[in-house]
Tab-separated table of N, CA and C in Angstrom:
chain	number	residue	atom	x	y	z
J	16	GLN	N	76.395	152.612	107.444
J	16	GLN	CA	76.178	152.203	106.076
J	16	GLN	C	77.077	151.063	105.598
J	17	VAL	N	76.691	150.599	104.704
J	17	VAL	CA	77.526	149.142	103.716
J	17	VAL	C	77.819	149.575	102.513
J	18	HIS	N	79.092	149.484	102.556
J	18	HIS	CA	79.416	149.646	101.142
J	18	HIS	C	79.276	148.212	100.291
J	19	LEU	N	78.830	148.520	99.154
J	19	LEU	CA	78.437	147.123	98.430
J	19	LEU	C	79.137	147.369	96.893
J	20	VAL	N	79.659	146.298	96.353
J	20	VAL	CA	80.107	146.129	95.293
J	20	VAL	C	79.598	145.131	94.519
J	21	GLU	N	79.140	144.835	93.309
J	21	GLU	CA	78.841	143.938	92.529
J	21	GLU	C	79.907	143.767	91.572
J	22	SER	N	79.837	142.457	91.181
J	22	SER	CA	80.343	141.730	90.099
J	22	SER	C	80.069	140.499	89.287
J	23	GLY	N	80.416	139.823	88.294
J	23	GLY	CA	80.218	138.901	87.806
J	23	GLY	C	79.238	139.000	86.271
J	24	GLY	N	78.950	140.126	86.070
J	24	GLY	CA	78.082	140.752	85.004
J	24	GLY	C	78.939	140.085	83.763
J	25	GLY	N	78.362	140.284	82.367
J	25	GLY	CA	79.079	140.077	81.365
J	25	GLY	C	77.988	139.668	80.400
J	26	LEU	N	78.567	139.207	79.006
J	26	LEU	CA	77.863	138.792	77.700
J	26	LEU	C	77.430	137.465	77.749
J	27	VAL	N	76.353	137.121	77.399
J	27	VAL	CA	76.173	135.516	77.486
J	27	VAL	C	74.963	135.078	76.605
J	28	GLN	N	75.088	134.310	76.042
J	28	GLN	CA	73.869	134.095	74.860
J	28	GLN	C	72.725	133.321	75.838
J	29	ALA	N	71.343	133.715	74.890
J	29	ALA	CA	70.167	133.408	75.587
J	29	ALA	C	70.103	131.870	75.870
J	30	GLY	N	69.600	131.443	77.164
J	30	GLY	CA	69.775	130.182	77.434
J	30	GLY	C	70.706	129.693	78.427
J	31	GLY	N	71.837	130.973	78.586
J	31	GLY	CA	73.052	130.734	79.526
J	31	GLY	C	72.907	130.888	80.965
J	32	SER	N	73.853	131.050	81.426
J	32	SER	CA	73.755	131.076	83.145
J	32	SER	C	75.054	132.363	83.177
J	33	LEU	N	74.751	133.285	84.457
J	33	LEU	CA	75.461	133.922	85.135
J	33	LEU	C	75.526	133.913	86.743
J	34	ARG	N	76.671	134.012	87.500
J	34	ARG	CA	76.524	134.348	88.632
J	34	ARG	C	76.878	135.914	89.231
J	35	LEU	N	76.096	136.275	89.863
J	35	LEU	CA	76.233	137.955	90.201
J	35	LEU	C	76.835	137.817	91.807
J	36	SER	N	77.808	138.525	92.028
J	36	SER	CA	78.275	138.545	93.493
J	36	SER	C	77.956	139.965	94.090
J	37	CYS	N	77.898	140.568	95.144
J	37	CYS	CA	77.628	141.557	95.740
J	37	CYS	C	78.399	141.293	97.037
J	38	ALA	N	79.401	142.091	97.281
J	38	ALA	CA	80.578	141.963	98.431
J	38	ALA	C	80.286	143.383	99.307
J	39	ALA	N	80.333	143.146	100.552
J	39	ALA	CA	79.717	144.088	101.232
J	39	ALA	C	80.848	144.173	102.414
J	40	SER	N	81.249	145.530	102.504
J	40	SER	CA	82.196	145.862	103.689
J	40	SER	C	81.461	145.766	104.684
J	41	GLY	N	82.196	145.606	106.120
J	41	GLY	CA	81.605	146.112	107.642
J	41	GLY	C	80.850	144.757	107.910
J	42	ARG	N	81.116	144.507	109.308
J	42	ARG	CA	80.631	143.689	110.166
J	42	ARG	C	78.986	143.586	110.302
J	43	THR	N	78.380	144.543	109.555
J	43	THR	CA	77.135	144.840	109.936
J	43	THR	C	76.248	144.118	108.633
J	44	PHE	N	76.676	143.538	107.778
J	44	PHE	CA	76.211	143.100	106.240
J	44	PHE	C	75.241	142.043	106.932
J	45	ARG	N	75.146	141.144	107.955
J	45	ARG	CA	74.489	139.890	108.455
J	45	ARG	C	73.361	140.458	108.923
J	46	ARG	N	73.101	141.629	109.378
J	46	ARG	CA	71.847	142.199	109.984
J	46	ARG	C	70.681	143.052	108.899
J	47	TYR	N	71.244	142.724	107.671
J	47	TYR	CA	70.439	143.458	106.401
J	47	TYR	C	69.905	142.371	105.815
J	48	ASN	N	68.503	142.531	105.338
J	48	ASN	CA	68.169	142.166	104.172
J	48	ASN	C	68.518	142.297	102.974
J	49	MET	N	68.810	141.729	101.780
J	49	MET	CA	69.376	142.168	100.533
J	49	MET	C	68.681	142.097	99.620
J	50	GLY	N	68.532	142.927	98.652
J	50	GLY	CA	67.741	142.875	97.348
J	50	GLY	C	68.711	142.926	96.169
J	51	TRP	N	68.277	142.347	95.150
J	51	TRP	CA	68.774	142.436	93.672
J	51	TRP	C	67.390	143.561	92.800
J	52	PHE	N	68.248	144.536	92.128
J	52	PHE	CA	67.423	145.189	91.161
J	52	PHE	C	68.261	145.345	89.830
J	53	ARG	N	67.146	145.634	89.014
J	53	ARG	CA	67.883	145.667	87.442
J	53	ARG	C	67.177	147.059	87.037
J	54	GLN	N	68.008	147.753	85.844
J	54	GLN	CA	67.519	148.927	85.387
J	54	GLN	C	68.029	148.794	83.869
J	55	THR	N	67.159	149.202	83.220
J	55	THR	CA	67.368	149.566	81.613
J	55	THR	C	67.178	150.989	81.498
J	56	PRO	N	68.200	151.623	80.243
J	56	PRO	CA	67.967	153.078	80.182
J	56	PRO	C	66.521	153.428	79.997
J	57	GLY	N	66.538	154.518	80.849
J	57	GLY	CA	64.890	155.259	80.477
J	57	GLY	C	63.685	154.478	81.037
J	58	LYS	N	64.086	153.531	81.686
J	58	LYS	CA	62.978	152.787	82.954
J	58	LYS	C	63.446	153.059	84.137
J	59	GLU	N	62.772	152.757	85.201
J	59	GLU	CA	62.969	152.776	86.898
J	59	GLU	C	63.570	151.364	87.135
J	60	ARG	N	64.190	151.136	87.964
J	60	ARG	CA	64.892	150.287	88.789
J	60	ARG	C	63.990	149.290	89.538
J	61	GLU	N	63.905	147.974	88.702
J	61	GLU	CA	62.918	147.021	88.489
J	61	GLU	C	63.471	146.181	89.670
J	62	PHE	N	62.464	145.618	90.462
J	62	PHE	CA	62.600	144.803	91.666
J	62	PHE	C	63.162	143.240	91.161
J	63	VAL	N	64.328	142.283	91.303
J	63	VAL	CA	64.315	141.110	91.262
J	63	VAL	C	64.245	140.351	92.285
J	64	ALA	N	64.794	140.498	93.230
J	64	ALA	CA	64.745	139.231	94.222
J	64	ALA	C	65.247	139.765	95.634
J	65	ALA	N	64.967	139.315	96.733
J	65	ALA	CA	65.425	139.469	98.196
J	65	ALA	C	65.468	138.552	98.942
J	66	ILE	N	66.415	138.536	99.640
J	66	ILE	CA	66.706	137.639	100.815
J	66	ILE	C	66.693	137.942	102.207
J	67	ARG	N	66.229	137.407	103.144
J	67	ARG	CA	66.110	137.892	104.591
J	67	ARG	C	67.580	137.685	105.006
J	68	TRP	N	67.719	138.160	106.015
J	68	TRP	CA	68.885	138.473	106.993
J	68	TRP	C	69.408	137.218	107.196
J	69	THR	N	68.706	136.227	107.419
J	69	THR	CA	68.978	134.714	108.062
J	69	THR	C	69.297	134.071	106.837
J	70	GLY	N	68.628	134.522	105.542
J	70	GLY	CA	69.029	133.500	104.308
J	70	GLY	C	67.904	132.466	104.347
J	71	GLY	N	67.130	132.525	105.323
J	71	GLY	CA	65.969	131.498	105.242
J	71	GLY	C	65.008	131.794	104.792
J	72	SER	N	64.680	133.023	104.049
J	72	SER	CA	63.371	133.411	103.243
J	72	SER	C	63.714	134.293	102.246
J	73	THR	N	63.152	133.651	100.928
J	73	THR	CA	63.652	134.605	99.516
J	73	THR	C	62.257	135.029	99.062
J	74	TYR	N	61.897	136.063	97.890
J	74	TYR	CA	61.009	136.364	97.487
J	74	TYR	C	61.685	137.132	96.206
J	75	TYR	N	60.663	136.322	94.801
J	75	TYR	CA	61.359	136.712	93.762
J	75	TYR	C	60.120	137.658	92.884
J	76	ALA	N	60.840	138.642	91.938
J	76	ALA	CA	59.706	138.770	91.047
J	76	ALA	C	59.089	137.855	89.959
J	77	ASP	N	58.000	137.975	89.770
J	77	ASP	CA	57.284	136.495	88.970
J	77	ASP	C	58.312	136.710	87.541
J	78	SER	N	58.560	137.563	86.951
J	78	SER	CA	59.580	137.456	85.360
J	78	SER	C	60.751	136.783	85.875
J	79	VAL	N	61.394	136.435	86.938
J	79	VAL	CA	62.698	135.691	87.194
J	79	VAL	C	62.320	134.317	88.057
J	80	LYS	N	61.303	134.330	88.814
J	80	LYS	CA	60.814	133.280	89.469
J	80	LYS	C	61.091	131.493	88.612
J	81	GLY	N	61.889	130.795	89.489
J	81	GLY	CA	62.119	129.565	88.742
J	81	GLY	C	63.481	129.695	87.845
J	82	ARG	N	63.605	130.848	87.514
J	82	ARG	CA	65.125	131.030	86.857
J	82	ARG	C	66.376	131.729	87.313
J	83	PHE	N	66.017	132.584	88.397
J	83	PHE	CA	67.023	133.095	89.106
J	83	PHE	C	66.806	132.751	90.683
J	84	THR	N	67.989	132.610	91.310
J	84	THR	CA	67.707	132.134	92.962
J	84	THR	C	69.180	133.110	93.564
J	85	ILE	N	68.416	133.464	94.419
J	85	ILE	CA	69.093	134.836	95.480
J	85	ILE	C	69.787	133.916	96.632
J	86	SER	N	70.789	133.850	96.886
J	86	SER	CA	71.611	133.219	98.207
J	86	SER	C	72.816	134.378	98.956
J	87	ARG	N	73.167	133.969	100.237
J	87	ARG	CA	74.041	134.962	100.790
J	87	ARG	C	74.762	133.756	101.871
J	88	ASP	N	75.863	134.444	101.890
J	88	ASP	CA	76.946	133.875	103.030
J	88	ASP	C	77.669	134.606	103.999
J	89	ASN	N	76.717	134.718	105.186
J	89	ASN	CA	77.114	135.802	105.952
J	89	ASN	C	78.467	135.886	106.334
J	90	ALA	N	78.910	134.599	106.556
J	90	ALA	CA	80.650	134.426	106.635
J	90	ALA	C	81.384	135.124	106.038
J	91	LYS	N	81.068	135.506	104.537
J	91	LYS	CA	81.949	136.127	103.506
J	91	LYS	C	81.538	137.532	103.404
J	92	ASN	N	80.428	137.837	103.685
J	92	ASN	CA	79.643	138.984	103.694
J	92	ASN	C	79.478	139.324	102.342
J	93	THR	N	78.813	138.153	101.581
J	93	THR	CA	78.569	138.589	100.060
J	93	THR	C	76.871	137.847	99.895
J	94	ALA	N	76.545	138.443	99.064
J	94	ALA	CA	75.348	137.943	98.449
J	94	ALA	C	75.116	137.634	97.138
J	95	TYR	N	74.785	136.703	96.539
J	95	TYR	CA	74.760	136.100	95.105
J	95	TYR	C	72.951	136.158	94.559
J	96	LEU	N	73.280	136.345	93.310
J	96	LEU	CA	72.278	136.256	92.205
J	96	LEU	C	72.568	135.135	91.135
J	97	GLN	N	72.378	133.675	91.100
J	97	GLN	CA	72.476	132.768	90.122
J	97	GLN	C	71.358	133.043	89.416
J	98	MET	N	71.869	133.239	88.037
J	98	MET	CA	70.743	133.455	86.520
J	98	MET	C	70.826	132.445	85.634
J	99	ASN	N	69.837	131.324	85.643
J	99	ASN	CA	69.793	130.419	84.627
J	99	ASN	C	68.892	130.828	83.453
J	100	SER	N	68.937	130.036	82.469
J	100	SER	CA	67.775	130.229	81.366
J	100	SER	C	67.608	131.651	80.878
J	101	LEU	N	68.590	132.475	80.804
J	101	LEU	CA	68.801	133.942	80.554
J	101	LEU	C	67.983	134.277	79.220
J	102	LYS	N	67.506	135.036	79.382
J	102	LYS	CA	66.656	135.898	78.250
J	102	LYS	C	67.183	136.949	77.694
J	103	PRO	N	67.054	137.747	76.333
J	103	PRO	CA	67.428	138.991	76.211
J	103	PRO	C	66.858	139.997	76.960
J	104	GLU	N	65.509	139.524	77.288
J	104	GLU	CA	64.626	140.686	78.053
J	104	GLU	C	65.216	140.994	79.701
J	105	ASP	N	66.184	139.951	79.991
J	105	ASP	CA	67.152	140.146	81.006
J	105	ASP	C	68.341	141.348	81.028
J	106	THR	N	68.363	141.628	79.767
J	106	THR	CA	69.572	142.697	79.732
J	106	THR	C	69.384	143.578	80.604
J	107	ALA	N	70.399	144.259	81.050
J	107	ALA	CA	70.181	145.333	82.327
J	107	ALA	C	71.273	145.673	83.121
J	108	VAL	N	71.515	146.699	83.565
J	108	VAL	CA	72.529	146.838	84.858
J	108	VAL	C	71.980	146.586	86.036
J	109	TYR	N	72.659	145.468	86.740
J	109	TYR	CA	72.099	144.982	87.963
J	109	TYR	C	72.551	145.422	89.279
J	110	TYR	N	71.909	145.687	90.187
J	110	TYR	CA	72.451	146.287	91.537
J	110	TYR	C	72.025	145.679	92.568
J	111	CYS	N	72.770	145.353	93.676
J	111	CYS	CA	72.410	144.967	95.049
J	111	CYS	C	72.211	146.035	95.851
J	112	ALA	N	71.584	145.805	96.816
J	112	ALA	CA	71.168	147.060	98.129
J	112	ALA	C	70.615	146.221	99.126
J	113	THR	N	70.990	146.973	99.992
J	113	THR	CA	70.448	146.635	101.755
J	113	THR	C	69.020	147.020	101.753
J	114	GLY	N	68.144	145.760	102.505
J	114	GLY	CA	66.861	146.527	102.828
J	114	GLY	C	66.697	146.328	104.240
J	115	SER	N	65.495	146.470	104.493
J	115	SER	CA	64.983	146.442	105.859
J	115	SER	C	63.855	145.689	106.397
J	116	GLY	N	62.500	145.781	105.866
J	116	GLY	CA	61.658	145.305	106.491
J	116	GLY	C	61.246	144.055	105.485
J	117	TRP	N	60.733	142.909	105.978
J	117	TRP	CA	60.033	141.738	105.461
J	117	TRP	C	58.506	141.377	105.704
J	118	PRO	N	57.887	140.690	104.501
J	118	PRO	CA	58.493	140.448	103.466
J	118	PRO	C	58.944	142.181	102.410
J	119	PRO	N	59.714	142.068	101.624
J	119	PRO	CA	60.255	143.241	101.177
J	119	PRO	C	59.452	144.068	100.442
J	120	GLU	N	59.481	145.367	100.276
J	120	GLU	CA	58.838	146.203	99.412
J	120	GLU	C	59.771	145.932	98.213
J	121	ARG	N	58.638	146.264	97.115
J	121	ARG	CA	59.421	145.996	95.564
J	121	ARG	C	60.031	147.376	95.213
J	122	SER	N	59.968	148.493	95.844
J	122	SER	CA	60.315	149.726	95.436
J	122	SER	C	61.727	149.794	95.594
J	123	ALA	N	62.339	150.634	94.965
J	123	ALA	CA	63.958	150.736	95.236
J	123	ALA	C	64.061	152.099	96.126
J	124	ALA	N	63.047	152.663	96.415
J	124	ALA	CA	63.166	153.686	97.473
J	124	ALA	C	63.002	153.086	99.000
J	125	GLU	N	62.586	152.032	99.136
J	125	GLU	CA	62.485	151.540	100.368
J	125	GLU	C	64.021	150.643	100.815
J	126	PHE	N	65.075	150.834	99.467
J	126	PHE	CA	66.262	149.968	99.958
J	126	PHE	C	67.168	151.180	100.014
J	127	GLY	N	68.386	150.800	100.894
J	127	GLY	CA	68.968	151.997	101.505
J	127	GLY	C	70.190	152.048	100.797
J	128	SER	N	71.371	151.029	101.254
J	128	SER	CA	72.975	151.266	100.448
J	128	SER	C	72.810	150.568	99.070
J	129	TRP	N	73.473	151.028	98.147
J	129	TRP	CA	73.469	150.648	96.792
J	129	TRP	C	75.010	150.087	96.589
J	130	GLY	N	75.228	149.329	95.560
J	130	GLY	CA	76.393	149.206	94.826
J	130	GLY	C	76.324	149.875	93.701
J	131	GLN	N	77.322	150.064	92.603
J	131	GLN	CA	77.416	150.657	91.496
J	131	GLN	C	76.844	150.065	90.295
J	132	GLY	N	76.628	148.872	90.360
J	132	GLY	CA	76.026	148.003	89.360
J	132	GLY	C	76.834	147.213	88.666
J	133	THR	N	76.660	146.049	87.852
J	133	THR	CA	77.400	145.449	86.967
J	133	THR	C	76.160	144.900	85.527
J	134	GLN	N	76.653	145.270	84.463
J	134	GLN	CA	75.890	145.171	83.474
J	134	GLN	C	75.820	143.659	82.922
J	135	VAL	N	74.910	143.038	82.675
J	135	VAL	CA	74.530	141.909	81.971
J	135	VAL	C	73.903	141.975	80.818
J	136	THR	N	74.494	141.671	79.746
J	136	THR	CA	73.669	141.476	78.250
J	136	THR	C	73.608	140.035	77.706
J	137	VAL	N	72.448	139.884	77.455
J	137	VAL	CA	71.974	138.657	76.874
J	137	VAL	C	71.478	138.679	75.630
J	138	SER	N	72.194	137.843	74.780
J	138	SER	CA	72.042	137.892	73.050
J	138	SER	C	71.005	137.198	72.581
J	139	SER	N	70.360	137.280	71.692
J	139	SER	CA	69.440	136.327	71.086
J	139	SER	C	70.252	135.750	69.876
């Protein structure tokens, strides 16, 4: 298994930007596709974006397409989520997770190791 730790969340005004990081332990990080999900109280974990293990393919939820960019640096065992033009409805706890198949399933159940999450709050 891969141990994941998210960071970079915080409070930002609508229209602002944040970059989330997902640091992974172990040398197997580069073998995994990676995904970002988000969750608000009382709701299921929602798929946000995914990136293939090579970094050559990405996949986005329609709600974030054109505003968010997922990337990875396999040499640093880290995945990123650049979030621009943030909206109040982007407020959530954001999680990174390891995936397997491609194109990725949008279900959290199809992803394996998870981080502890990082809070993103967008004020209007």
